[in-house]
Amino acid sequence: MTGTTTLWRPTGPQELALVEATGRRAWPPRLPDQPIFYPVLNEDYAIRIARDWNVRASGVGYVTRFEVDTAFLARYPVQQAGGRTILELWVPAEELAEFNRHIVGLIEVVHEFRPAC
């Protein structure tokens, strides 16, 4: 094995419930209007999305962390989606099942955000 790369994914409660239904081992298939699955490469960016977007959209935002086989990830070029640290991988929806097979270990929730009182 060549090692693993840590990825993060900001998510809301519906997607997290689907992840939990897999035993925290896989991401659910994309919806028809979601052509890509985009895990992010740094925790700070995931926190910003979960806190600023997911909380507003669904009342709670989560940041998940998971490991993926590094050699497998080489097929996905890093995408700079904004500033220097706004880095994502764009996994086509039709490749998500294969991506899931290369997750090593469990998908963990590392942060939870709710509206400020």
mmCIF file of C-alpha atoms in Angstrom:
data_model
loop_
_atom_site.group_PDB
_atom_site.id
_atom_site.type_symbol
_atom_site.label_atom_id
_atom_site.label_comp_id
_atom_site.label_asym_id
_atom_site.label_seq_id
_atom_site.Cartn_x
_atom_site.Cartn_y
_atom_site.Cartn_z
ATOM 1 C CA MET A 1 0.000 0.000 0.000
ATOM 2 C CA THR A 2 1.279 3.465 -0.848
ATOM 3 C CA GLY A 3 -0.310 5.194 2.107
ATOM 4 C CA THR A 4 -3.371 7.317 2.548
ATOM 5 C CA THR A 5 -4.369 10.927 2.115
ATOM 6 C CA THR A 6 -6.644 12.679 4.587
ATOM 7 C CA LEU A 7 -9.673 14.353 3.031
ATOM 8 C CA TRP A 8 -12.492 16.371 4.581
ATOM 9 C CA ARG A 9 -16.081 16.822 3.521
ATOM 10 C CA PRO A 10 -18.513 19.422 4.824
ATOM 11 C CA THR A 11 -21.984 17.945 4.968
ATOM 12 C CA GLY A 12 -25.481 18.439 6.249
ATOM 13 C CA PRO A 13 -27.680 16.106 8.276
ATOM 14 C CA GLN A 14 -29.329 14.304 5.343
ATOM 15 C CA GLU A 15 -26.068 13.286 3.700
ATOM 16 C CA LEU A 16 -24.574 12.352 7.059
ATOM 17 C CA ALA A 17 -27.542 10.070 7.800
ATOM 18 C CA LEU A 18 -26.872 8.264 4.497
ATOM 19 C CA VAL A 19 -23.188 7.904 5.405
ATOM 20 C CA GLU A 20 -24.142 6.496 8.799
ATOM 21 C CA ALA A 21 -26.419 3.969 7.078
ATOM 22 C CA THR A 22 -23.289 2.532 5.384
ATOM 23 C CA GLY A 23 -21.542 2.099 8.729
ATOM 24 C CA ARG A 24 -19.589 5.295 7.961
ATOM 25 C CA ARG A 25 -17.750 3.518 5.165
ATOM 26 C CA ALA A 26 -19.081 5.211 2.003
ATOM 27 C CA TRP A 27 -20.584 8.344 0.523
ATOM 28 C CA PRO A 28 -24.075 8.113 -0.972
ATOM 29 C CA PRO A 29 -24.672 8.334 -4.713
ATOM 30 C CA ARG A 30 -25.005 11.860 -6.055
ATOM 31 C CA LEU A 31 -28.397 13.298 -6.843
ATOM 32 C CA PRO A 32 -29.234 13.975 -10.511
ATOM 33 C CA ASP A 33 -28.269 17.654 -10.127
ATOM 34 C CA GLN A 34 -24.910 16.763 -8.501
ATOM 35 C CA PRO A 35 -22.484 15.736 -11.265
ATOM 36 C CA ILE A 36 -19.464 15.642 -8.948
ATOM 37 C CA PHE A 37 -18.536 14.652 -5.415
ATOM 38 C CA TYR A 38 -16.045 17.099 -3.996
ATOM 39 C CA PRO A 39 -14.033 16.251 -0.914
ATOM 40 C CA VAL A 40 -11.714 19.062 0.170
ATOM 41 C CA LEU A 41 -8.014 18.997 0.989
ATOM 42 C CA ASN A 42 -7.917 21.069 4.144
ATOM 43 C CA GLU A 43 -9.870 21.183 7.343
ATOM 44 C CA ASP A 44 -10.192 24.979 7.496
ATOM 45 C CA TYR A 45 -11.987 25.122 4.153
ATOM 46 C CA ALA A 46 -14.344 22.316 5.230
ATOM 47 C CA ILE A 47 -15.092 24.170 8.476
ATOM 48 C CA ARG A 48 -15.974 27.358 6.601
ATOM 49 C CA ILE A 49 -18.404 25.532 4.315
ATOM 50 C CA ALA A 50 -20.057 23.537 7.127
ATOM 51 C CA ARG A 51 -20.354 26.557 9.424
ATOM 52 C CA ASP A 52 -21.314 29.194 6.863
ATOM 53 C CA TRP A 53 -23.330 27.224 4.280
ATOM 54 C CA ASN A 54 -24.609 23.975 5.768
ATOM 55 C CA VAL A 55 -25.900 25.587 8.980
ATOM 56 C CA ARG A 56 -27.815 28.178 6.986
ATOM 57 C CA ALA A 57 -29.191 25.570 4.555
ATOM 58 C CA SER A 58 -30.154 22.817 6.996
ATOM 59 C CA GLY A 59 -29.736 24.051 10.575
ATOM 60 C CA VAL A 60 -26.585 22.035 11.257
ATOM 61 C CA GLY A 61 -23.259 21.522 9.533
ATOM 62 C CA TYR A 62 -20.733 18.761 10.002
ATOM 63 C CA VAL A 63 -17.119 18.346 8.993
ATOM 64 C CA THR A 64 -16.088 14.793 8.266
ATOM 65 C CA ARG A 65 -12.595 13.392 7.906
ATOM 66 C CA PHE A 66 -11.595 10.229 6.086
ATOM 67 C CA GLU A 67 -8.607 8.523 4.514
ATOM 68 C CA VAL A 68 -8.310 7.423 0.894
ATOM 69 C CA ASP A 69 -5.599 5.393 -0.826
ATOM 70 C CA THR A 70 -3.119 7.975 -2.144
ATOM 71 C CA ALA A 71 -2.233 6.086 -5.328
ATOM 72 C CA PHE A 72 -5.907 5.936 -6.289
ATOM 73 C CA LEU A 73 -6.357 9.691 -5.731
ATOM 74 C CA ALA A 74 -3.673 10.479 -8.318
ATOM 75 C CA ARG A 75 -6.354 10.185 -11.018
ATOM 76 C CA TYR A 76 -8.085 13.329 -9.682
ATOM 77 C CA PRO A 77 -6.155 16.561 -10.202
ATOM 78 C CA VAL A 78 -6.414 19.071 -7.374
ATOM 79 C CA GLN A 79 -8.874 21.834 -8.264
ATOM 80 C CA GLN A 80 -8.376 25.335 -6.903
ATOM 81 C CA ALA A 81 -11.951 26.498 -6.339
ATOM 82 C CA GLY A 82 -11.101 29.995 -5.170
ATOM 83 C CA GLY A 83 -8.249 31.205 -3.012
ATOM 84 C CA ARG A 84 -4.900 29.493 -2.568
ATOM 85 C CA THR A 85 -6.188 27.164 0.166
ATOM 86 C CA ILE A 86 -9.582 26.408 -1.382
ATOM 87 C CA LEU A 87 -8.635 23.044 -2.812
ATOM 88 C CA GLU A 88 -10.953 20.218 -3.837
ATOM 89 C CA LEU A 89 -10.947 16.942 -5.702
ATOM 90 C CA TRP A 90 -13.698 16.579 -8.269
ATOM 91 C CA VAL A 91 -14.886 12.987 -8.446
ATOM 92 C CA PRO A 92 -17.417 12.389 -11.237
ATOM 93 C CA ALA A 93 -20.674 11.008 -9.849
ATOM 94 C CA GLU A 94 -20.329 7.844 -11.914
ATOM 95 C CA GLU A 95 -16.956 7.115 -10.243
ATOM 96 C CA LEU A 96 -18.136 7.523 -6.645
ATOM 97 C CA ALA A 97 -18.669 3.796 -6.012
ATOM 98 C CA GLU A 98 -15.051 3.134 -7.043
ATOM 99 C CA PHE A 99 -13.883 6.075 -4.905
ATOM 100 C CA ASN A 100 -15.759 4.604 -1.933
ATOM 101 C CA ARG A 101 -13.932 1.274 -2.371
ATOM 102 C CA HIS A 102 -10.652 3.128 -1.775
ATOM 103 C CA ILE A 103 -11.687 4.713 1.530
ATOM 104 C CA VAL A 104 -9.498 3.310 4.284
ATOM 105 C CA GLY A 105 -11.206 3.065 7.663
ATOM 106 C CA LEU A 106 -14.269 5.021 8.734
ATOM 107 C CA ILE A 107 -15.660 8.430 7.854
ATOM 108 C CA GLU A 108 -15.474 10.412 11.100
ATOM 109 C CA VAL A 109 -17.381 13.509 12.198
ATOM 110 C CA VAL A 110 -14.784 15.901 13.593
ATOM 111 C CA HIS A 111 -16.814 19.129 13.939
ATOM 112 C CA GLU A 112 -20.464 20.043 14.356
ATOM 113 C CA PHE A 113 -21.892 23.539 13.915
ATOM 114 C CA ARG A 114 -25.330 24.874 14.842
ATOM 115 C CA PRO A 115 -26.825 28.373 14.706
ATOM 116 C CA ALA A 116 -25.560 30.791 17.330
ATOM 117 C CA CYS A 117 -28.154 31.426 20.038
#
